[in-house]
PDB file of N, CA and C in Angstrom:
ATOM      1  N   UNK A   1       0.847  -1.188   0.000  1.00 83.00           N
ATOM      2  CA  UNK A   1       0.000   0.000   0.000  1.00 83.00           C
ATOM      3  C   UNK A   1       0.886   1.243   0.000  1.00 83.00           C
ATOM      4  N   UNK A   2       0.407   1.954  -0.824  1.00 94.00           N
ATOM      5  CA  UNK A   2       1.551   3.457  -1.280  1.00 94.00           C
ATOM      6  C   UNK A   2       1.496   4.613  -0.136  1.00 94.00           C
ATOM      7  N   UNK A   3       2.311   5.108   0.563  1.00 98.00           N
ATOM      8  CA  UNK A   3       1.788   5.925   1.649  1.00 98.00           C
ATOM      9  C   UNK A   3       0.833   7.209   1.354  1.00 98.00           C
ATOM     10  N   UNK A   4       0.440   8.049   2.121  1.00 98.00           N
ATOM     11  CA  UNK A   4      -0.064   8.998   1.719  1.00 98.00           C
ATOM     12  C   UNK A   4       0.618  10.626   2.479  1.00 98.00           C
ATOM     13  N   UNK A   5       0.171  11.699   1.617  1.00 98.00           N
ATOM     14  CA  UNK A   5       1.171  12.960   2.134  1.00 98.00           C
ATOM     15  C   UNK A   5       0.379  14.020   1.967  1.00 98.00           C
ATOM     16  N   UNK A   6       0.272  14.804   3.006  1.00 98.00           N
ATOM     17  CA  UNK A   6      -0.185  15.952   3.389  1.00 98.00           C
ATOM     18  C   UNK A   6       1.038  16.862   2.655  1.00 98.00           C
ATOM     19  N   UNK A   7       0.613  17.948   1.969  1.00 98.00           N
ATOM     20  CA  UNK A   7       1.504  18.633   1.234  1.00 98.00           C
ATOM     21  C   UNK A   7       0.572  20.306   1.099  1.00 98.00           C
ATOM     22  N   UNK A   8       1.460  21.177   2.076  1.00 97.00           N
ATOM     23  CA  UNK A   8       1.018  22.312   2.064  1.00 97.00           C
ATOM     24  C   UNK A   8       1.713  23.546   1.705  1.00 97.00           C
ATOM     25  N   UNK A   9       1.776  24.861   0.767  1.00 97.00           N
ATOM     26  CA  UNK A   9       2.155  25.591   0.609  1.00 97.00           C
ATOM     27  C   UNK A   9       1.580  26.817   0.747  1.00 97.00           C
ATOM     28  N   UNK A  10       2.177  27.663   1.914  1.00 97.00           N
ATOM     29  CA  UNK A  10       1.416  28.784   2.775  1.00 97.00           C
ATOM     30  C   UNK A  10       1.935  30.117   1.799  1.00 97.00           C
ATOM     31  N   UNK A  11       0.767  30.478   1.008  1.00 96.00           N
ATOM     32  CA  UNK A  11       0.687  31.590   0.161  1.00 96.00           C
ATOM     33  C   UNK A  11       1.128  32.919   0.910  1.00 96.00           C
ATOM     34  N   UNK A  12       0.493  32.825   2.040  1.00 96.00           N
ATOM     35  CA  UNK A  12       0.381  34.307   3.204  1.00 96.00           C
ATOM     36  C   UNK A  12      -0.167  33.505   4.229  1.00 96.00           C
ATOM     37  N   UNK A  13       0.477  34.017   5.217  1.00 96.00           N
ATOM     38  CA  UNK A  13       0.376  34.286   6.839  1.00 96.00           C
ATOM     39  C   UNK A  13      -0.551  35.610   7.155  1.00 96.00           C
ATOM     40  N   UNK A  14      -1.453  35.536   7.394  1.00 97.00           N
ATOM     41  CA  UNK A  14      -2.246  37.026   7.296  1.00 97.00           C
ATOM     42  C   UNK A  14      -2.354  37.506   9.181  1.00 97.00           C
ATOM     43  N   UNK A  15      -2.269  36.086   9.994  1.00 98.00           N
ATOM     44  CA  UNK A  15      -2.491  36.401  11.395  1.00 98.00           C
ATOM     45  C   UNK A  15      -1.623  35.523  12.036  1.00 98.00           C
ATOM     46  N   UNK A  16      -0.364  36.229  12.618  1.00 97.00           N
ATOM     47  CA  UNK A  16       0.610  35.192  13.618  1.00 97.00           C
ATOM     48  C   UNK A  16       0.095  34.490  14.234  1.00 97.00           C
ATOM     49  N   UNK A  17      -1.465  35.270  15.032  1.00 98.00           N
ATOM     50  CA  UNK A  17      -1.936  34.704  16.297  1.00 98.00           C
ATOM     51  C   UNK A  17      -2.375  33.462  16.216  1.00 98.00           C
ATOM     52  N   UNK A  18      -2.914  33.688  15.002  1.00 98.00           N
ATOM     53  CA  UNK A  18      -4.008  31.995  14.806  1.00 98.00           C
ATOM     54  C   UNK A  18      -3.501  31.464  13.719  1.00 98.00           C
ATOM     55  N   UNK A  19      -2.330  31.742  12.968  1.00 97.00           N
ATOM     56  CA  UNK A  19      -1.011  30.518  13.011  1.00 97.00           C
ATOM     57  C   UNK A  19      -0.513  30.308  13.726  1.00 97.00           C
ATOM     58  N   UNK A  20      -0.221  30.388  14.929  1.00 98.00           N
ATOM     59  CA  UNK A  20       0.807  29.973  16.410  1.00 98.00           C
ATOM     60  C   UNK A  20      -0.811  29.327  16.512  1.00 98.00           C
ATOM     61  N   UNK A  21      -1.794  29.073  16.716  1.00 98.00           N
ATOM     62  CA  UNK A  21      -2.125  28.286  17.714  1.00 98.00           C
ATOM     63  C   UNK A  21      -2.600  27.419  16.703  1.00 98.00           C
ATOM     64  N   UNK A  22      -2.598  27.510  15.237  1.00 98.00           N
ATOM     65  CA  UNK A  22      -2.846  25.964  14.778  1.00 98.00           C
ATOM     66  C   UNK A  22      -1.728  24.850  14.659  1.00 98.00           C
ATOM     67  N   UNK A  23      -0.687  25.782  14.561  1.00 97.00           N
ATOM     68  CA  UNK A  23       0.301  25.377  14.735  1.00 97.00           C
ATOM     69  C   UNK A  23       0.876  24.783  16.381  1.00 97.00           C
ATOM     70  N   UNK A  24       0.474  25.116  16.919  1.00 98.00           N
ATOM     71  CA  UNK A  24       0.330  24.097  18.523  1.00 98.00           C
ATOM     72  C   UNK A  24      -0.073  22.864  18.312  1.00 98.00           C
ATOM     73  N   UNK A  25      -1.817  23.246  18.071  1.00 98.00           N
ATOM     74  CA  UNK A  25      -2.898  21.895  17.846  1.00 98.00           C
ATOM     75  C   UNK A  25      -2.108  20.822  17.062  1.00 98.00           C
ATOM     76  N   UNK A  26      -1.837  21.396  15.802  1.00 98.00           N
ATOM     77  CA  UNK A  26      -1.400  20.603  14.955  1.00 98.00           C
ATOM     78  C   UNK A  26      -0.121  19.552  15.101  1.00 98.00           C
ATOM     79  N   UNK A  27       0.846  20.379  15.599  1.00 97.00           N
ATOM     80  CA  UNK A  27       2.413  19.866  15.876  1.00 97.00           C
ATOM     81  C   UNK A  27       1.707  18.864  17.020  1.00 97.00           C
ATOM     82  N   UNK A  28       0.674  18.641  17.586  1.00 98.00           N
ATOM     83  CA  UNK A  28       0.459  17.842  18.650  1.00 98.00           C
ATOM     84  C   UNK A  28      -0.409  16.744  17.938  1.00 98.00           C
ATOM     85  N   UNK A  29      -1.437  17.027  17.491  1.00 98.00           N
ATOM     86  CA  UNK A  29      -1.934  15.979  16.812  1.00 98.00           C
ATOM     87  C   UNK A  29      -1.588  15.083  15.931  1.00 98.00           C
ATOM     88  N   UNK A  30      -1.022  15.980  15.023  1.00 98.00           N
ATOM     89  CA  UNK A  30      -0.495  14.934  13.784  1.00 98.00           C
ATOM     90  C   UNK A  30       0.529  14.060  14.127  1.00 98.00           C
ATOM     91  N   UNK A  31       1.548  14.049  14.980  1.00 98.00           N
ATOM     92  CA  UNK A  31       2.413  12.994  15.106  1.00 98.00           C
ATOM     93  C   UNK A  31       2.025  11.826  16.009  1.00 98.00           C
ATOM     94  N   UNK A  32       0.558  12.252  17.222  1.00 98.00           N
ATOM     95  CA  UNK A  32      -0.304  11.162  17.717  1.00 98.00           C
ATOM     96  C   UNK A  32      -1.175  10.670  17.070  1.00 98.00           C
ATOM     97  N   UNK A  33      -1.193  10.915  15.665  1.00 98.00           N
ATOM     98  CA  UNK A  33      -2.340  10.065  14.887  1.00 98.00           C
ATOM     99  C   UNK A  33      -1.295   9.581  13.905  1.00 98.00           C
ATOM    100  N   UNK A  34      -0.355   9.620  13.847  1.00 98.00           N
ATOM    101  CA  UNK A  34       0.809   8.721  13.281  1.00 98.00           C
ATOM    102  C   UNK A  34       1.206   9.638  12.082  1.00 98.00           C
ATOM    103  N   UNK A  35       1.398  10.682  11.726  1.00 98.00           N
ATOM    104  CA  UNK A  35       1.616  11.346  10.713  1.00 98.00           C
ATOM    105  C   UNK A  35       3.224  12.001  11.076  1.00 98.00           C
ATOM    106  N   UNK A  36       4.159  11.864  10.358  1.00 98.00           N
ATOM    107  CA  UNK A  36       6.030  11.927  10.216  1.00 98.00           C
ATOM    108  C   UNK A  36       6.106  13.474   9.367  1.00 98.00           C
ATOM    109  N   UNK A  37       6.659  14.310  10.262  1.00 98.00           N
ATOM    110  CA  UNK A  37       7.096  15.631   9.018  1.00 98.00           C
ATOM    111  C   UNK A  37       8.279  15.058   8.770  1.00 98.00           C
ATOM    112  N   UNK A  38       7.995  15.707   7.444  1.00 97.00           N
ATOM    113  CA  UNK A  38       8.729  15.410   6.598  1.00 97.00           C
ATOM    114  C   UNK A  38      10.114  16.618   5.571  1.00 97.00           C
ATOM    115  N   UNK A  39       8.383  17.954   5.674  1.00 97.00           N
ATOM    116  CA  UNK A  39       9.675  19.326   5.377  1.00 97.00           C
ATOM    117  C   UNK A  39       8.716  20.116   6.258  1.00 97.00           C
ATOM    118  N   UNK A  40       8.998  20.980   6.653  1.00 95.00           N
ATOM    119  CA  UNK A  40       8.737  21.949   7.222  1.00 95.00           C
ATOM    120  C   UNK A  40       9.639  23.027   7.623  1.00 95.00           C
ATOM    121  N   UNK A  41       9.295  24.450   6.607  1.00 95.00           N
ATOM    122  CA  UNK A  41       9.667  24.992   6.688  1.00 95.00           C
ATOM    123  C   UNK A  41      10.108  25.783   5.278  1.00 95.00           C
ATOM    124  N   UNK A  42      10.682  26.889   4.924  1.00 96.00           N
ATOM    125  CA  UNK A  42      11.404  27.908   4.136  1.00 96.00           C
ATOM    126  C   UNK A  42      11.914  26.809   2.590  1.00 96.00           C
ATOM    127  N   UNK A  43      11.782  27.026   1.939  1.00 96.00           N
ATOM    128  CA  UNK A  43      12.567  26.774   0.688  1.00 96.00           C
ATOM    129  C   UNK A  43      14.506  26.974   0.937  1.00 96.00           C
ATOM    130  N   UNK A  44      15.195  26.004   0.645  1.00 97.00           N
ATOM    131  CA  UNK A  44      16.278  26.378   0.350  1.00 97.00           C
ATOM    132  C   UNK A  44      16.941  26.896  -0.733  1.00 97.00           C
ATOM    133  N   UNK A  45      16.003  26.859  -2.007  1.00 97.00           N
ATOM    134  CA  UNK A  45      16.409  27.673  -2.830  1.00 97.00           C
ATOM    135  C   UNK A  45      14.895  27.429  -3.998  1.00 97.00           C
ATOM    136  N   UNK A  46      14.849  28.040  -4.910  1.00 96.00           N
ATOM    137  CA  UNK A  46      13.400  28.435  -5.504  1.00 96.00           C
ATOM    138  C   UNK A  46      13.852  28.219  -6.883  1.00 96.00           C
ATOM    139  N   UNK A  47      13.401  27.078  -7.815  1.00 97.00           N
ATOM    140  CA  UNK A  47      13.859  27.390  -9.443  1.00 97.00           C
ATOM    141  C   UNK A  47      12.086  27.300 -10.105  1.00 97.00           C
ATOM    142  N   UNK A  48      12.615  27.323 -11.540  1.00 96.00           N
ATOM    143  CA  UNK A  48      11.282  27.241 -12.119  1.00 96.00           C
ATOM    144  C   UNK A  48       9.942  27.643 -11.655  1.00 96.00           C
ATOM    145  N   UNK A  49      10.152  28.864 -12.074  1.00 94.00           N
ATOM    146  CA  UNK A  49       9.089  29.606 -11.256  1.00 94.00           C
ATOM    147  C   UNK A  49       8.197  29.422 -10.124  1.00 94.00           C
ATOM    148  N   UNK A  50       9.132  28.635  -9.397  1.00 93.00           N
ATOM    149  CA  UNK A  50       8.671  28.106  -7.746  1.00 93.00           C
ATOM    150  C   UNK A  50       8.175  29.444  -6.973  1.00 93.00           C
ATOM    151  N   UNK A  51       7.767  29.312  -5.756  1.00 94.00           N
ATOM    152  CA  UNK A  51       7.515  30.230  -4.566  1.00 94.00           C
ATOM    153  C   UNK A  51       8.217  30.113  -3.824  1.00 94.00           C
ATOM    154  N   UNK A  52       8.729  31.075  -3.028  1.00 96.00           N
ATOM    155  CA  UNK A  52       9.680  31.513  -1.703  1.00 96.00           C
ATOM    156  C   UNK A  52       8.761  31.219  -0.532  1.00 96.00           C
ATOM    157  N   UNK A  53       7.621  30.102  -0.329  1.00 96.00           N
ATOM    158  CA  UNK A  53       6.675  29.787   0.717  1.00 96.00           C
ATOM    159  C   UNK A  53       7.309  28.995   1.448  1.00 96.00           C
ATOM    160  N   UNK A  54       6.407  29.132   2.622  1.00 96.00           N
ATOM    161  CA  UNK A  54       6.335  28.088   3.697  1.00 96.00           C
ATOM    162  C   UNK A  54       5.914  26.707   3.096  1.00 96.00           C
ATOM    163  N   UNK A  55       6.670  25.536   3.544  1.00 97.00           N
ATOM    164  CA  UNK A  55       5.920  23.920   2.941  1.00 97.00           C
ATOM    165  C   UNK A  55       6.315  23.067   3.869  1.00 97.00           C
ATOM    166  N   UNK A  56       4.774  22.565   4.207  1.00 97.00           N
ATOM    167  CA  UNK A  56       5.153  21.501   5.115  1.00 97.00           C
ATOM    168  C   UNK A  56       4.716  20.128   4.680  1.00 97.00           C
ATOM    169  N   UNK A  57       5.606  18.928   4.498  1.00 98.00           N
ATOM    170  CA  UNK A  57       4.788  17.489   4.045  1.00 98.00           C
ATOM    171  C   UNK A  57       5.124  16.625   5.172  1.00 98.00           C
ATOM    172  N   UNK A  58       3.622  15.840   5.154  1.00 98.00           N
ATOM    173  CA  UNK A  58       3.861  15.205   6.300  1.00 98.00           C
ATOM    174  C   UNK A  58       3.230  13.784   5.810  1.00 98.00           C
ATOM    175  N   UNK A  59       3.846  13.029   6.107  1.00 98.00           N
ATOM    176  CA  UNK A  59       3.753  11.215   5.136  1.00 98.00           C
ATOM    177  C   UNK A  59       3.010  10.495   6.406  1.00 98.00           C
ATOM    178  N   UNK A  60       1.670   9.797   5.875  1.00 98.00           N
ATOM    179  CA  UNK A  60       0.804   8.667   6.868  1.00 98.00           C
ATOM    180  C   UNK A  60       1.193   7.807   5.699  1.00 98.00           C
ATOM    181  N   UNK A  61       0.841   6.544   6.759  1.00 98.00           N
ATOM    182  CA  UNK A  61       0.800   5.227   6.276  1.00 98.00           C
ATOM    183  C   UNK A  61       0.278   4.736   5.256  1.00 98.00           C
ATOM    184  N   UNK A  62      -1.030   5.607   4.921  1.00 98.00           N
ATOM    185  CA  UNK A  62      -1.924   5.703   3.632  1.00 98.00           C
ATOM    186  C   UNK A  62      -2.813   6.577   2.916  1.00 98.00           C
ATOM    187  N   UNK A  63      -3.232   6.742   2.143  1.00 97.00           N
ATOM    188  CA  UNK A  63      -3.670   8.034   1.755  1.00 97.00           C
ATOM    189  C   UNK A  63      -5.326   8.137   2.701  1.00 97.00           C
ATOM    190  N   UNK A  64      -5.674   6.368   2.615  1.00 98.00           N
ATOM    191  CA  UNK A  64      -6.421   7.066   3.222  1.00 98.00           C
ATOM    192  C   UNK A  64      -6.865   7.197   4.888  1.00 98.00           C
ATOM    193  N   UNK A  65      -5.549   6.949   5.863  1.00 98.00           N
ATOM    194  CA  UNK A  65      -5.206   7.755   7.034  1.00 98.00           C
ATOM    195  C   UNK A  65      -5.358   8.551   6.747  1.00 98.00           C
ATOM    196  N   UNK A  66      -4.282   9.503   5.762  1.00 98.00           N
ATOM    197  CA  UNK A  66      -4.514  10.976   5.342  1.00 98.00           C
ATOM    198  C   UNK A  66      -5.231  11.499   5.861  1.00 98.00           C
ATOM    199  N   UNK A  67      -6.799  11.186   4.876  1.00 98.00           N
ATOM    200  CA  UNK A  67      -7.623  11.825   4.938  1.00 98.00           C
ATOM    201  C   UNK A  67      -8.796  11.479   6.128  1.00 98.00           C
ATOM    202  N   UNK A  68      -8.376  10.590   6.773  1.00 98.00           N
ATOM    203  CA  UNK A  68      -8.902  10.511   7.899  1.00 98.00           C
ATOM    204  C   UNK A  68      -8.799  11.269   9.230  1.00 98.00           C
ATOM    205  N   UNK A  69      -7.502  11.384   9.372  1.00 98.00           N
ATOM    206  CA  UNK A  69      -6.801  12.210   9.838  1.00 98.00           C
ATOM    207  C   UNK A  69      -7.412  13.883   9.801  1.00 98.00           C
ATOM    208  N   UNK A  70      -7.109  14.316   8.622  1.00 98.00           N
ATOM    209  CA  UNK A  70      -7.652  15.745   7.975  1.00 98.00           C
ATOM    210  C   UNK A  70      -8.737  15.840   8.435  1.00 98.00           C
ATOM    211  N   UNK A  71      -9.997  15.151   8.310  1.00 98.00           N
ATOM    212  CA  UNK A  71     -11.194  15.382   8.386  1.00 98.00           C
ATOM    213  C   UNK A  71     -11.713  15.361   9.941  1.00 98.00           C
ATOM    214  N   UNK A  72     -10.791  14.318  10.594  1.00 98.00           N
ATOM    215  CA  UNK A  72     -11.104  13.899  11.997  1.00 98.00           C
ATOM    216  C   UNK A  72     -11.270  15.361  13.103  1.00 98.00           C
ATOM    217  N   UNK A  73     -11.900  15.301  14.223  1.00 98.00           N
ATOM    218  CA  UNK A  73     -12.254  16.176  15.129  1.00 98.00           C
ATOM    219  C   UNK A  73     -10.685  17.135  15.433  1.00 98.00           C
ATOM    220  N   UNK A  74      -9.495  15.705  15.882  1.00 98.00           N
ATOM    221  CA  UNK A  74      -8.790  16.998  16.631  1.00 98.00           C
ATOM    222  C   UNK A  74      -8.290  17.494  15.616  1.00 98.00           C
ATOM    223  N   UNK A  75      -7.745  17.304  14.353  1.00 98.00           N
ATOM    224  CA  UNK A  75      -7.378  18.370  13.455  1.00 98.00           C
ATOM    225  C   UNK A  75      -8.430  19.499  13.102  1.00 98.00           C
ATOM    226  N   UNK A  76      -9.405  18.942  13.025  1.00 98.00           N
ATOM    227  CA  UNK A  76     -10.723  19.701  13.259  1.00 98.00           C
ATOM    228  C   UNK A  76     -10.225  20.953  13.652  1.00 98.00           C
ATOM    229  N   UNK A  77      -9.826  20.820  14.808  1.00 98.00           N
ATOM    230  CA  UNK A  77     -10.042  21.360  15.903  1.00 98.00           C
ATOM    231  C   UNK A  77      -8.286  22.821  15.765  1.00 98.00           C
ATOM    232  N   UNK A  78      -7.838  22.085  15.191  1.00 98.00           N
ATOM    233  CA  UNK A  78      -6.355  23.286  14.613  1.00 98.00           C
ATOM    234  C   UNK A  78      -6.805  24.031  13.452  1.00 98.00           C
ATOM    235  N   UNK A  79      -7.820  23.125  12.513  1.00 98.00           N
ATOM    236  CA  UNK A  79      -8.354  24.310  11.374  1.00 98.00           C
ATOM    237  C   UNK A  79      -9.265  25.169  11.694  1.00 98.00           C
ATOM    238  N   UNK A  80      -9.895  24.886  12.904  1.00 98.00           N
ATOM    239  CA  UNK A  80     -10.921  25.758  13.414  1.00 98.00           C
ATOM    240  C   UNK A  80      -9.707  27.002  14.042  1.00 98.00           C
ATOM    241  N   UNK A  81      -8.714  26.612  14.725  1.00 98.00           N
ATOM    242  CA  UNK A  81      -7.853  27.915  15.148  1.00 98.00           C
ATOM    243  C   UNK A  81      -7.344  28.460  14.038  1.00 98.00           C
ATOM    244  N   UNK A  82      -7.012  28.147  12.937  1.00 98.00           N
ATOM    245  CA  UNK A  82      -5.998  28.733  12.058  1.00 98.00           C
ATOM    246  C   UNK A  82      -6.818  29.635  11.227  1.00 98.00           C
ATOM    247  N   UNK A  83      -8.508  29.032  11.036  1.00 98.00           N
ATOM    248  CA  UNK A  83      -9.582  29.694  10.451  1.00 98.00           C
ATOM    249  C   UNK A  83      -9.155  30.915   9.204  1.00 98.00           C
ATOM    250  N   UNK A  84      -9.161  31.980   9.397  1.00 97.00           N
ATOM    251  CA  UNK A  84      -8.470  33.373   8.124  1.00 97.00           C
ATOM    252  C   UNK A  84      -6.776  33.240   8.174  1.00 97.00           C
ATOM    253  N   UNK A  85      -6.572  32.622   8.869  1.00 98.00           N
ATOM    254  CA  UNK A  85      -5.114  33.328   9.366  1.00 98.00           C
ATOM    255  C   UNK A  85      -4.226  32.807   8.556  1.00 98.00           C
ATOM    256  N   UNK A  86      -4.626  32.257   7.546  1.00 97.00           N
ATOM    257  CA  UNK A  86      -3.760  31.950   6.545  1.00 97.00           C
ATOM    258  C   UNK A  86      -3.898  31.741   4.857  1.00 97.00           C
ATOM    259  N   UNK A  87      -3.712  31.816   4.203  1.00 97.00           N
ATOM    260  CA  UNK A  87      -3.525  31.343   2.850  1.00 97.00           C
ATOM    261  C   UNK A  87      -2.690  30.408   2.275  1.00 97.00           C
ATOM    262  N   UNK A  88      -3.538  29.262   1.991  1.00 97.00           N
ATOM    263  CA  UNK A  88      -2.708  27.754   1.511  1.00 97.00           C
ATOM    264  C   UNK A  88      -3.228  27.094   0.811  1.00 97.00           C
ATOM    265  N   UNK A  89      -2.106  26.264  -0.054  1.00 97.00           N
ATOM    266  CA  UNK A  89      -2.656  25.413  -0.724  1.00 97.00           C
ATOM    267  C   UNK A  89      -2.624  23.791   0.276  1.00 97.00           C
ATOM    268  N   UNK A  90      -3.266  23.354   0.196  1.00 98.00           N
ATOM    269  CA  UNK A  90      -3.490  21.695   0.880  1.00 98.00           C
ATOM    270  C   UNK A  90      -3.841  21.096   0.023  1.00 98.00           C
ATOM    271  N   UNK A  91      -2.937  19.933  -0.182  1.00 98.00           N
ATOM    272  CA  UNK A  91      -3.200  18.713  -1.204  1.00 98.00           C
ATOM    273  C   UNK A  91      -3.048  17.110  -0.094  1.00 98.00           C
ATOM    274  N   UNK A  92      -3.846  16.182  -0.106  1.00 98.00           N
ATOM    275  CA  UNK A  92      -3.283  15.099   0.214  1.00 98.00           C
ATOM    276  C   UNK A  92      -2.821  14.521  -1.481  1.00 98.00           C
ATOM    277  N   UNK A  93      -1.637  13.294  -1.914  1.00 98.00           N
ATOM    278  CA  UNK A  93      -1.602  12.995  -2.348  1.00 98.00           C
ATOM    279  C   UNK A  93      -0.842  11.523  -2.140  1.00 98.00           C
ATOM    280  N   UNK A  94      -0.816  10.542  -3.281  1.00 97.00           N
ATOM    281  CA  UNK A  94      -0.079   9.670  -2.607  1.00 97.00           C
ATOM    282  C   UNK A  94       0.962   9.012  -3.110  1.00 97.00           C
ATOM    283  N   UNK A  95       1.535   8.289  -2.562  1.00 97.00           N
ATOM    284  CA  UNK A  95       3.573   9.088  -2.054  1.00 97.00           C
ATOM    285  C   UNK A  95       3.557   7.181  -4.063  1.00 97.00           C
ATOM    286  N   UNK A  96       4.640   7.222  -4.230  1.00 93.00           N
ATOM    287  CA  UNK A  96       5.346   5.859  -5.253  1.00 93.00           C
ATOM    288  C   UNK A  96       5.068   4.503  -4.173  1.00 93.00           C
ATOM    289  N   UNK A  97       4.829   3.863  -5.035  1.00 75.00           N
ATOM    290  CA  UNK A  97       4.907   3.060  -3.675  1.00 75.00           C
ATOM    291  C   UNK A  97       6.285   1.887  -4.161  1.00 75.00           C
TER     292      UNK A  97
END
């Protein structure tokens, strides 16, 4: 079974406040529901008309943990904090197997 990956690229940060606290929820949940970061953080360098964003991927066991995961209460519960405070793209997709 091919794993599955949370893959996010943060367009804009519009509110520190309620990125710091999804970013709490989150850094807590996702690694107790079995989800591994993977990048997080800044680009080390940008080609082909890439973005200078924030990207975080984070690899479950299957795609569809993934999305179990995503949808489930306590992440729930970090998108409910992060609510405006950001601009992103979110893709699950799933990893070669």
């Amino acid at each position: 079974m091919a794993k599955g990956y949370w893959v996010s690229a943060y367009h804009k940060i519009t509110n520190q406040d309620k990125f710091a606290a999804y970013a709490k929820i989150a850094g807590a949940v996702i690694p107790k529901a079995g989800g591994k970061f993977v990048v997080r953080g800044m680009p080390a360098a940008v080609h082909e008309k890439g973005f200078n964003q924030r990207i975080v991927i984070v690899e479950w066991e299957s795609v569809e943990k993934a999305k179990a995961v995503h949808d489930g209460p306590e992440y729930g519960e970090a998108l409910r904090a992060l609510g405006d405070g950001a601009e992103r793209d979110f893709r699950i997709v799933e990893g070669v197997a």
